[in-house]
Coordinates of C-alpha atoms in Angstrom, one line a residue:
X288 CA 0.0 0.0 0.0
X289 CA 2.8 2.4 0.8
X290 CA 4.7 1.8 -2.5
X291 CA 1.1 2.4 -4.2
X292 CA 0.4 5.8 -2.4
X293 CA 4.1 6.9 -2.9
X294 CA 4.2 6.3 -6.6
X295 CA 0.9 8.3 -6.8
X296 CA 1.9 11.3 -4.7
X297 CA 5.3 11.7 -6.3
X298 CA 3.3 11.8 -9.6
X299 CA 0.8 14.3 -8.5
X300 CA 3.3 16.4 -6.4
X301 CA 6.2 16.6 -8.5
X302 CA 4.4 16.8 -12.0
X303 CA 7.4 15.2 -13.7
X304 CA 5.2 12.0 -14.5
X305 CA 2.0 12.1 -16.4
X306 CA -0.9 10.5 -14.8
X307 CA -1.0 7.4 -17.0
X308 CA 2.6 6.8 -15.8
X309 CA 1.4 6.9 -12.3
X310 CA -1.5 4.5 -13.2
X311 CA 1.0 2.0 -14.7
X312 CA 3.3 2.2 -11.8
X313 CA 0.4 1.5 -9.4
X314 CA -1.0 -1.3 -11.6
X315 CA 2.5 -2.8 -11.6
X316 CA 2.9 -2.4 -7.8
X317 CA -0.5 -4.3 -7.1
X318 CA 0.1 -7.1 -9.4
X319 CA 3.4 -7.7 -8.0
X320 CA 2.0 -7.8 -4.5
X321 CA -0.8 -10.0 -5.5
X322 CA 1.5 -12.6 -7.2
X323 CA 4.0 -12.5 -4.2
X324 CA 6.8 -10.5 -6.0
X325 CA 6.6 -13.2 -8.7
X326 CA 7.1 -12.4 -12.0
X327 CA 4.8 -14.0 -14.5
X328 CA 6.3 -15.4 -17.6
X329 CA 5.1 -14.0 -20.9
X330 CA 2.0 -15.7 -22.4
X331 CA 3.0 -18.6 -24.8
X332 CA 1.7 -18.6 -28.3
X333 CA -0.8 -21.1 -29.4
X334 CA 1.0 -24.0 -31.1
X335 CA -2.1 -25.2 -33.0
X336 CA -2.8 -28.9 -33.6
X337 CA -0.3 -31.1 -31.8
X338 CA 1.6 -33.5 -33.8
X339 CA 0.4 -36.9 -34.3
X340 CA 2.3 -39.9 -32.9
X341 CA 4.0 -41.0 -36.0
X342 CA 6.7 -43.7 -36.3
X343 CA 10.2 -42.5 -36.9
X344 CA 10.8 -44.5 -40.1
X345 CA 8.4 -45.5 -42.9
X346 CA 9.1 -48.3 -45.0
X347 CA 12.5 -48.8 -43.2
X348 CA 14.2 -45.9 -45.2
X349 CA 11.8 -42.7 -44.8
X350 CA 12.1 -40.7 -41.9
X351 CA 10.1 -37.9 -40.7
X352 CA 12.3 -35.3 -42.1
X353 CA 12.3 -36.8 -45.7
X354 CA 10.9 -34.4 -48.0
X355 CA 8.9 -36.9 -50.0
X356 CA 7.3 -38.2 -46.6
X357 CA 6.5 -34.7 -45.5
X358 CA 4.8 -33.9 -48.7
X359 CA 2.8 -37.3 -48.4
X360 CA 1.7 -36.4 -44.9
X361 CA 0.7 -33.1 -45.6
X362 CA -1.4 -34.1 -48.7
X363 CA -3.2 -37.0 -47.2
X364 CA -4.1 -34.8 -44.1
X365 CA -5.2 -31.9 -46.2
X366 CA -9.0 -31.7 -46.0
X367 CA -9.6 -30.7 -49.7
X368 CA -7.9 -33.8 -50.6
X369 CA -10.2 -35.9 -48.4
X370 CA -13.1 -34.4 -50.0
X371 CA -11.6 -34.9 -53.3
X372 CA -11.4 -38.7 -52.8
X373 CA -14.8 -38.9 -51.5
X374 CA -15.9 -37.2 -54.8
X375 CA -14.1 -39.6 -56.8
X376 CA -15.5 -42.5 -55.0
X377 CA -19.2 -41.0 -55.6
X378 CA -18.2 -40.7 -59.4
X379 CA -17.1 -44.0 -59.5
X380 CA -20.3 -45.2 -58.1
X381 CA -22.2 -43.3 -60.7
X382 CA -19.9 -44.7 -63.3
X383 CA -20.6 -48.5 -62.0
X384 CA -24.4 -47.7 -62.2
X385 CA -24.5 -46.7 -65.7
X386 CA -22.2 -49.8 -67.0
X387 CA -24.4 -52.1 -68.9
X388 CA -23.2 -55.7 -68.9
X389 CA -23.7 -57.7 -72.2
X390 CA -23.2 -61.5 -72.6
X391 CA -20.1 -62.8 -73.8
X392 CA -17.7 -60.0 -75.0
X393 CA -20.3 -57.8 -76.3
X394 CA -20.2 -53.9 -75.5
X395 CA -21.3 -50.5 -76.6
X396 CA -19.6 -47.1 -76.8
X397 CA -20.7 -46.2 -73.4
X398 CA -19.1 -49.1 -71.8
X399 CA -15.9 -48.6 -73.6
X400 CA -15.8 -45.1 -72.6
X401 CA -16.4 -46.2 -69.0
X402 CA -13.6 -48.7 -69.3
X403 CA -11.2 -45.6 -70.0
X404 CA -12.6 -43.6 -67.1
X405 CA -12.0 -46.7 -64.9
X406 CA -8.2 -46.4 -65.6
X407 CA -8.3 -42.8 -64.2
X408 CA -10.2 -43.9 -61.2
X409 CA -7.6 -46.7 -60.5
X410 CA -4.7 -44.3 -60.9
X411 CA -6.3 -42.0 -58.2
X412 CA -6.9 -44.6 -55.8
X413 CA -3.5 -46.2 -56.2
X414 CA -1.8 -43.0 -55.6
X415 CA -4.0 -42.3 -52.6
X416 CA -3.1 -45.7 -51.3
X417 CA 0.9 -45.3 -52.0
X418 CA 0.9 -41.9 -50.4
X419 CA -0.9 -43.1 -47.2
X420 CA 1.5 -46.0 -46.8
X421 CA 4.3 -43.5 -47.2
X422 CA 3.0 -41.2 -44.7
X423 CA 2.0 -43.8 -42.0
X424 CA 4.3 -46.8 -42.8
X425 CA 2.8 -50.3 -43.9
X426 CA 2.3 -52.7 -41.2
X427 CA 5.3 -53.0 -38.3
X428 CA 4.0 -50.4 -36.1
X429 CA 0.9 -49.0 -34.3
X430 CA -1.0 -46.6 -36.5
X431 CA 0.5 -48.2 -39.7
X432 CA -1.8 -48.1 -42.9
X433 CA -2.8 -51.7 -43.0
X434 CA -3.7 -51.9 -39.3
X435 CA -7.0 -49.9 -39.9
X436 CA -9.7 -52.0 -40.8
X437 CA -11.0 -49.5 -43.3
X438 CA -7.5 -48.8 -44.9
X439 CA -7.3 -52.5 -45.0
X440 CA -10.6 -52.5 -47.0
X441 CA -9.2 -49.8 -49.2
X442 CA -6.0 -51.8 -49.9
X443 CA -7.8 -54.8 -50.8
X444 CA -10.4 -53.1 -53.2
X445 CA -7.2 -51.4 -54.9
X446 CA -5.3 -54.7 -55.2
X447 CA -8.4 -56.4 -56.8
X448 CA -8.6 -53.4 -59.2
X449 CA -5.0 -53.7 -60.1
X450 CA -5.0 -57.5 -60.7
X451 CA -8.3 -57.3 -62.7
X452 CA -6.9 -54.4 -64.9
X453 CA -3.5 -56.5 -65.3
X454 CA -5.4 -59.8 -66.3
X455 CA -7.6 -57.8 -68.8
X456 CA -4.4 -56.2 -70.6
X457 CA -2.8 -59.6 -70.8
X458 CA -6.0 -61.1 -72.4
X459 CA -6.3 -58.3 -74.7
X460 CA -2.5 -58.9 -75.7
X461 CA -3.2 -62.7 -76.2
X462 CA -6.2 -62.2 -78.1
X463 CA -8.6 -63.1 -75.6
X464 CA -7.6 -66.8 -75.7
X465 CA -6.0 -66.9 -72.1
X466 CA -8.7 -69.0 -70.7
X467 CA -9.3 -66.8 -67.6
X468 CA -12.6 -65.1 -67.2
X469 CA -11.7 -61.5 -66.2
X470 CA -15.7 -61.0 -65.3
X471 CA -15.1 -62.8 -62.3
X472 CA -12.8 -60.3 -60.8
X473 CA -14.7 -57.3 -62.2
X474 CA -17.5 -58.5 -60.0
X475 CA -15.5 -57.3 -57.1
X476 CA -16.1 -53.7 -58.2
X477 CA -19.1 -53.6 -56.3
X478 CA -16.9 -53.4 -53.2
X479 CA -15.8 -49.8 -54.1
X480 CA -18.8 -47.9 -52.7
X481 CA -17.6 -49.5 -49.3
X482 CA -14.9 -47.0 -49.6
X483 CA -17.3 -44.2 -48.7
X484 CA -17.4 -45.9 -45.3
X485 CA -13.8 -45.1 -44.8
X486 CA -14.3 -41.5 -45.7
X487 CA -17.4 -40.6 -43.8
X488 CA -16.9 -40.9 -39.9
X489 CA -20.7 -41.5 -39.4
X490 CA -21.0 -44.1 -41.6
X491 CA -18.1 -46.0 -39.7
X492 CA -20.2 -45.4 -36.7
X493 CA -23.1 -47.2 -38.2
X494 CA -21.3 -50.1 -39.6
X495 CA -19.4 -50.6 -36.4
X496 CA -22.6 -50.7 -34.4
X497 CA -23.8 -53.3 -36.6
X498 CA -20.7 -55.5 -36.3
X499 CA -20.6 -54.9 -32.4
X500 CA -24.3 -55.9 -32.3
X501 CA -23.6 -59.3 -34.1
X502 CA -23.3 -61.1 -30.6
X503 CA -26.3 -59.6 -28.9
X504 CA -28.3 -60.4 -32.0
X505 CA -27.4 -63.9 -31.9
X506 CA -28.9 -64.2 -28.6
X507 CA -32.1 -62.2 -29.8
X508 CA -32.1 -64.6 -32.9
X509 CA -32.2 -67.8 -30.5
X510 CA -35.1 -66.2 -28.6
X511 CA -37.0 -65.5 -31.8
X512 CA -36.5 -69.1 -32.9
X513 CA -37.7 -70.2 -29.4
X514 CA -40.8 -68.3 -29.9
X515 CA -41.4 -69.6 -33.4
X516 CA -40.8 -73.2 -32.3
X517 CA -43.2 -73.1 -29.7
X518 CA -46.3 -71.4 -31.4
X519 CA -45.4 -73.7 -34.3
X520 CA -45.9 -76.8 -32.1
X521 CA -49.2 -75.2 -30.7
X522 CA -50.6 -74.5 -34.2
X523 CA -49.4 -77.9 -35.1
X524 CA -51.5 -79.6 -32.6
X525 CA -54.5 -77.4 -32.9
X526 CA -54.8 -76.7 -36.6
X527 CA -53.2 -79.3 -38.6
X528 CA -55.3 -80.1 -41.8
X529 CA -57.9 -77.8 -40.9
X530 CA -57.1 -75.5 -43.8
X531 CA -57.8 -77.8 -46.7
X532 CA -61.6 -77.7 -46.4
X533 CA -63.5 -75.4 -48.9
X534 CA -66.8 -75.4 -50.9
X535 CA -67.6 -77.3 -53.8
X536 CA -70.5 -77.2 -56.2
X537 CA -72.6 -80.4 -55.4
X538 CA -73.7 -80.8 -59.2
X539 CA -70.6 -79.6 -61.4
X540 CA -67.9 -80.2 -58.9
X541 CA -66.5 -76.9 -59.4
X542 CA -65.0 -75.0 -56.4
X543 CA -66.4 -71.6 -55.1
X544 CA -64.7 -68.3 -56.4
X545 CA -62.3 -66.9 -53.9
X546 CA -61.8 -70.3 -52.0
X547 CA -61.5 -70.0 -48.2
X548 CA -62.0 -72.6 -45.6
X549 CA -65.2 -73.9 -44.2
X550 CA -66.6 -76.3 -41.9
X551 CA -69.1 -79.0 -41.8
X552 CA -70.3 -78.0 -38.2
X553 CA -71.9 -74.9 -37.1
X554 CA -68.8 -73.1 -35.7
X555 CA -66.9 -72.2 -38.8
X556 CA -68.3 -71.1 -42.3
X557 CA -71.1 -72.9 -43.7
X558 CA -71.5 -73.6 -47.3
X559 CA -75.1 -73.7 -47.2
X560 CA -74.9 -69.8 -47.3
X561 CA -73.7 -70.1 -50.9
X562 CA -76.8 -72.1 -51.8
X563 CA -78.8 -70.1 -54.4
X564 CA -80.5 -70.3 -57.9
X565 CA -80.8 -74.2 -57.6
X566 CA -76.9 -74.3 -56.7
X567 CA -76.0 -76.5 -53.6
X568 CA -72.3 -76.2 -52.2
X569 CA -70.8 -78.9 -49.9
X570 CA -67.6 -78.6 -47.7
X571 CA -65.0 -81.1 -49.1
X572 CA -61.4 -81.8 -47.9
X573 CA -60.0 -81.4 -51.5
X574 CA -58.2 -78.0 -51.5
X575 CA -54.4 -77.4 -51.3
X576 CA -54.9 -74.5 -48.6
X577 CA -54.2 -70.7 -48.8
X578 CA -51.1 -69.6 -51.0
X579 CA -51.2 -72.9 -52.9
X580 CA -50.8 -75.0 -49.7
X581 CA -47.9 -73.0 -48.4
X582 CA -49.6 -71.4 -45.5
X583 CA -50.7 -74.0 -43.2
X584 CA -49.9 -75.9 -40.0
X585 CA -49.9 -79.5 -41.5
X586 CA -46.2 -80.3 -40.4
X587 CA -43.6 -78.6 -38.5
X588 CA -41.6 -76.8 -41.2
X589 CA -44.8 -75.4 -42.7
X590 CA -46.0 -74.3 -39.4
X591 CA -42.9 -72.5 -38.5
X592 CA -43.0 -70.8 -41.9
X593 CA -46.6 -69.5 -41.2
X594 CA -45.6 -68.4 -37.7
X595 CA -42.8 -66.5 -39.0
X596 CA -44.9 -64.8 -41.6
X597 CA -47.4 -64.0 -38.8
X598 CA -44.7 -62.4 -36.6
X599 CA -43.5 -60.2 -39.5
X600 CA -47.2 -59.0 -39.5
X601 CA -47.5 -60.0 -43.2
X602 CA -51.1 -61.0 -43.5
X603 CA -51.6 -62.3 -40.0
X604 CA -55.4 -61.2 -40.0
X605 CA -55.8 -63.3 -43.2
X606 CA -54.6 -66.1 -41.6
X607 CA -56.3 -65.5 -38.3
X608 CA -59.7 -65.1 -40.6
X609 CA -59.0 -68.4 -42.3
X610 CA -58.7 -70.5 -39.1
X611 CA -62.0 -68.7 -37.8
X612 CA -63.8 -69.9 -41.1
X613 CA -62.4 -73.5 -40.4
X614 CA -63.0 -73.9 -36.8
X615 CA -65.0 -71.0 -35.6
X616 CA -64.3 -67.7 -33.7
X617 CA -64.5 -68.7 -30.0
X618 CA -61.0 -68.8 -28.9
X619 CA -58.7 -69.2 -31.9
X620 CA -58.0 -65.4 -31.9
X621 CA -56.0 -65.9 -28.6
X622 CA -53.4 -67.8 -30.4
X623 CA -52.9 -65.1 -33.1
X624 CA -53.1 -62.0 -30.6
X625 CA -50.8 -63.3 -28.0
X626 CA -48.4 -64.4 -30.8
X627 CA -48.4 -60.8 -32.2
X628 CA -47.8 -59.3 -28.9
X629 CA -45.1 -61.5 -27.8
X630 CA -43.3 -62.1 -31.1
X631 CA -43.9 -58.9 -33.2
X632 CA -44.3 -56.2 -30.3
X633 CA -41.9 -57.5 -27.9
X634 CA -39.1 -60.1 -29.3
X635 CA -38.7 -58.4 -32.7
X636 CA -38.6 -54.8 -31.1
X637 CA -35.5 -56.2 -29.1
X638 CA -33.5 -56.1 -32.1
X639 CA -34.1 -52.6 -32.7
X640 CA -33.1 -52.0 -29.4
X641 CA -29.9 -53.9 -29.5
X642 CA -29.1 -52.0 -32.5
X643 CA -30.1 -48.6 -30.9
X644 CA -27.9 -49.4 -28.1
X645 CA -24.8 -50.3 -30.1
X646 CA -25.1 -47.4 -32.2
X647 CA -25.4 -45.0 -29.2
X648 CA -22.1 -46.7 -27.7
X649 CA -20.2 -46.1 -31.1
X650 CA -21.6 -42.6 -31.5
X651 CA -20.4 -41.8 -27.9
X652 CA -16.9 -43.1 -28.7
X653 CA -16.5 -41.0 -31.8
X654 CA -17.7 -38.0 -29.8
X655 CA -15.2 -38.7 -27.3
X656 CA -12.3 -38.9 -29.8
X657 CA -13.3 -35.5 -31.3
X658 CA -13.7 -34.0 -28.1
X659 CA -10.4 -34.9 -26.7
X660 CA -8.9 -33.3 -29.6
X661 CA -10.8 -30.2 -29.1
X662 CA -9.9 -30.2 -25.5
X663 CA -6.3 -30.3 -25.9
X664 CA -6.5 -27.3 -28.2
X665 CA -8.8 -25.6 -25.9
X666 CA -6.4 -26.2 -23.0
X667 CA -3.8 -24.5 -24.8
X668 CA -5.9 -21.5 -25.5
X669 CA -7.1 -21.3 -21.9
X670 CA -3.4 -21.4 -20.8
X671 CA -2.8 -18.2 -22.6
X672 CA -5.9 -16.4 -21.8
X673 CA -5.3 -16.9 -17.9
X674 CA -2.3 -14.7 -17.7
X675 CA -4.3 -11.9 -19.4
X676 CA -7.1 -12.3 -16.9
X677 CA -4.8 -11.8 -14.0
X678 CA -3.8 -8.3 -15.5
X679 CA -7.4 -7.3 -16.1
X680 CA -8.6 -8.4 -12.7
X681 CA -5.8 -6.4 -11.1
X682 CA -6.8 -3.2 -13.0
X683 CA -10.3 -3.8 -12.0
X684 CA -9.6 -4.0 -8.3
X685 CA -7.7 -0.5 -8.5
X686 CA -10.6 1.1 -10.6
X687 CA -13.0 0.0 -7.8
X688 CA -10.6 1.3 -5.1
X689 CA -10.8 4.6 -6.7
X690 CA -14.7 4.7 -7.2
X691 CA -15.1 3.8 -3.5
X692 CA -12.8 6.8 -2.4
X693 CA -14.8 9.2 -4.6
X694 CA -18.0 8.0 -2.8
X695 CA -16.3 8.4 0.7
X696 CA -15.3 12.0 -0.1
X697 CA -18.7 12.7 -1.4
X698 CA -20.5 11.8 1.8
X699 CA -17.9 13.7 3.9
X700 CA -18.9 17.0 2.2
X701 CA -21.1 19.0 4.9
X702 CA -24.4 20.5 4.0
X703 CA -25.0 24.2 4.5
X704 CA -27.1 24.5 7.9
X705 CA -29.3 27.5 6.3
X706 CA -30.3 25.3 3.2
X707 CA -30.9 22.0 5.4
X708 CA -34.9 22.8 5.7
X709 CA -35.2 23.7 2.0
X710 CA -33.4 20.3 1.1
X711 CA -35.7 18.7 3.7
X712 CA -38.9 19.8 1.8
X713 CA -37.6 19.5 -1.8
X714 CA -37.0 15.6 -0.8
X715 CA -40.6 15.2 0.6
X716 CA -42.4 12.8 -1.7
X717 CA -45.7 14.0 -3.4
X718 CA -49.0 12.7 -2.9
X719 CA -48.9 11.0 -6.4
X720 CA -45.6 9.2 -5.5
X721 CA -47.1 8.0 -2.0
X722 CA -50.2 6.5 -4.0
X723 CA -47.8 4.9 -6.6
X724 CA -45.9 3.5 -4.0
X725 CA -48.5 2.2 -2.0
X726 CA -50.0 0.7 -5.4
X727 CA -46.7 -0.8 -6.1
X728 CA -46.5 -2.5 -2.9
X729 CA -50.0 -4.1 -3.1
X730 CA -49.3 -5.1 -6.5
X731 CA -46.2 -6.9 -5.7
X732 CA -48.1 -8.7 -3.0
X733 CA -50.7 -9.8 -5.1
X734 CA -48.4 -10.9 -7.9
X735 CA -46.6 -13.0 -5.2
X736 CA -49.9 -14.6 -3.8
X737 CA -50.8 -15.4 -7.3
X738 CA -47.5 -17.0 -8.3
X739 CA -47.7 -19.1 -5.2
X740 CA -51.0 -20.1 -6.3
X741 CA -50.5 -21.1 -9.8
X742 CA -47.4 -22.9 -8.8
X743 CA -49.2 -24.9 -6.1
X744 CA -50.2 -28.6 -6.5
X745 CA -53.8 -27.8 -5.6
X746 CA -54.0 -25.4 -8.7
X747 CA -52.4 -28.1 -10.9
X748 CA -54.7 -30.8 -10.1
X749 CA -57.6 -28.3 -10.6
X750 CA -56.6 -27.7 -13.9
X751 CA -56.2 -31.5 -14.6
X752 CA -59.7 -32.2 -13.4
X753 CA -61.0 -29.6 -15.8
X754 CA -59.2 -30.8 -18.7
X755 CA -60.5 -34.4 -18.0
X756 CA -64.2 -32.7 -17.7
X757 CA -63.6 -30.9 -20.9
X758 CA -62.7 -34.0 -22.8
X759 CA -65.4 -36.0 -21.5
X760 CA -67.9 -33.3 -22.7
X761 CA -66.3 -33.4 -26.2
X762 CA -66.4 -37.2 -26.2
X763 CA -70.3 -37.1 -25.4
X764 CA -70.9 -35.6 -28.8
X765 CA -72.8 -38.2 -31.3
X766 CA -74.7 -38.2 -34.4
X767 CA -78.2 -37.1 -34.1
X768 CA -78.0 -36.2 -30.3
X769 CA -80.7 -34.5 -28.7
X770 CA -81.1 -30.7 -28.7
X771 CA -80.7 -30.4 -25.0
X772 CA -77.3 -32.2 -25.2
X773 CA -76.1 -29.9 -27.9
X774 CA -77.3 -26.5 -25.7
X775 CA -75.4 -28.3 -22.7
X776 CA -72.3 -28.9 -24.7
X777 CA -72.2 -25.4 -26.1
X778 CA -72.6 -23.6 -22.5
X779 CA -70.3 -26.2 -21.1
X780 CA -67.7 -25.3 -23.8
X781 CA -68.3 -21.4 -23.1
X782 CA -67.9 -22.1 -19.3
X783 CA -64.5 -24.0 -19.9
X784 CA -63.2 -21.3 -22.4
X785 CA -63.7 -18.7 -19.5
X786 CA -62.0 -20.8 -16.9
X787 CA -58.9 -21.6 -19.1
X788 CA -58.8 -17.9 -20.3
X789 CA -58.9 -16.9 -16.6
X790 CA -56.0 -19.3 -16.0
X791 CA -54.0 -17.9 -18.8
X792 CA -54.4 -14.2 -17.6
X793 CA -53.6 -15.3 -14.1
X794 CA -50.5 -16.9 -15.0
X795 CA -49.5 -13.8 -17.3
X796 CA -50.0 -11.5 -14.3
X797 CA -48.2 -13.5 -11.9
X798 CA -45.2 -14.5 -13.9
X799 CA -45.2 -11.4 -16.4
X800 CA -45.6 -11.4 -19.9
X801 CA -41.9 -12.4 -20.4
X802 CA -41.9 -15.1 -17.8
X803 CA -44.9 -16.5 -19.0
X804 CA -43.8 -17.0 -22.8
X805 CA -40.5 -18.3 -22.0
X806 CA -42.2 -21.6 -21.4
X807 CA -42.9 -23.4 -24.7
X808 CA -45.8 -24.9 -22.8
X809 CA -47.2 -21.8 -21.9
X810 CA -47.0 -20.7 -25.5
X811 CA -48.9 -23.8 -26.5
X812 CA -51.5 -23.2 -24.0
X813 CA -52.0 -19.9 -25.1
X814 CA -52.4 -20.9 -28.7
X815 CA -55.1 -23.2 -27.4
X816 CA -57.1 -20.6 -25.5
X817 CA -56.9 -18.0 -28.4
X818 CA -58.3 -20.6 -30.8
X819 CA -61.1 -21.5 -28.6
X820 CA -62.0 -18.0 -28.1
X821 CA -61.8 -17.6 -31.9
X822 CA -64.1 -20.6 -32.3
X823 CA -66.9 -19.4 -29.8
X824 CA -67.0 -15.9 -31.7
X825 CA -67.1 -17.5 -35.1
X826 CA -69.9 -19.9 -33.8
X827 CA -71.9 -17.1 -32.2
X828 CA -71.6 -14.8 -35.2
X829 CA -71.9 -17.7 -37.8
X830 CA -69.3 -16.0 -40.0
X831 CA -67.6 -19.0 -40.8
X832 CA -69.0 -22.1 -42.7
X833 CA -69.6 -25.2 -40.5
X834 CA -66.4 -27.2 -41.8
X835 CA -64.3 -24.4 -40.8
X836 CA -66.1 -24.4 -37.1
X837 CA -65.6 -28.0 -37.0
X838 CA -62.0 -27.8 -37.6
X839 CA -61.4 -25.2 -35.2
X840 CA -63.5 -27.2 -32.5
X841 CA -60.8 -30.3 -32.9
X842 CA -58.3 -27.5 -31.4
X843 CA -60.0 -28.1 -28.0
X844 CA -58.9 -31.4 -28.0
X845 CA -55.3 -30.1 -27.6
X846 CA -56.2 -29.4 -24.2
X847 CA -55.6 -32.9 -23.4
X848 CA -52.0 -32.2 -23.8
X849 CA -52.3 -30.1 -20.5
X850 CA -52.0 -33.4 -18.6
X851 CA -48.4 -33.8 -19.7

């Protein structure tokens, strides 16, 4: 403190130093005292992206300072180069889609041009592969090119492309009599779209999640098979041979149109219902069954196939109706409904749950890797900023001390005793100010009470009960309802509109407009109330046609979401 006062005093008395020099001296003194006479080293310049852990040598001869390797590292890690490779892969996929295969060695002009373009693609992919091998090494150390799964896939695709191109060239040189069909290797071109996976991290997350989910999916598959076997055995015991009966004309022996199962008893479909114009039908066991005899429970294999079809929810209702026609509609529906609930809704959705869980894990891993790199850069920036903040804090402390000193000096000034009465009279509040102050006090108390009320559990449950009552009134509307019910619904709707409007205004008053509209749910509630008021006005004035009024009345149902 003494050093600061001495520096300020010498600056003001001697007049040799300007005020800015005195302020700088005080700042340096305060900073040195706060840091315990320690001098802070100058802030370090951010060093940018930290270097990767690369091997000292690649291919046994190329060091980190080798010009060729440095160029390869800069190129393969250059963002435009990555985008160029992705664009090339996409263009190659388009070329593969345009290519039209012909039998034997036939071709056309388009295919010939695509073969020339294929050479350009192979050159680009081969150069990319060689540059990455030079930059990262091949296989003998961590982080090498071939140790990455995606790079291994790229390398395999490039090698297959080079081999197929070389064999194609040799066959053309020998007049096509080499006896080796290159088309078998050309089929591996379909793997090239997989190179997009190595260039797009989000696709890597998806594919990794599918691969990681294979083991859990095996357990789910066993559970699905277990459910299918159980229901197949039950269906085999209950419905074996029941789907081969259908109606035949008793005179001509022709089968009914759109055949379906029947029953000779009274439980299922009776063929006598088709008797007309002297034609009589009887139920005979001479039909192969639905879907040309594939869909039935005659043996264990077909029963499993039928249960699998039902679990996939493909035509399971038709199968249930077939069984009802063949055996009646007393209890057979329990078999199918329980199979759909357990097999389709529960077991099959477990597959989606496993895939979703593995995808979330892989996405978190990818985000963690990206966040780690961002954190390292952020820590470097924060270390540089921390020193500047110390200087700013010290300057703010000195400025605040100066402001406090000014306030103390102002309070120490004595007031003239002759003018004291005049000052007291001038400081007396007026009648309007007193009334305004009293009104503000009452307004604050009222808003506090209203805020406490709208946030209470009793108010919450009151609104919930009103919403349910309003929903019950809306649900009571039906076709050809009596006039007294229509009048009751109109008056009740008006009553609920008034109540919900009062609720909205009460919340606006207690929370304020800004506080009320901060909540998205309050905005939704305001929209419903305004729509309800508009519907009441348009209904009473008969301005809008009935269809428009009906649409607005549907907005009332949105009040049900207030329960949430």
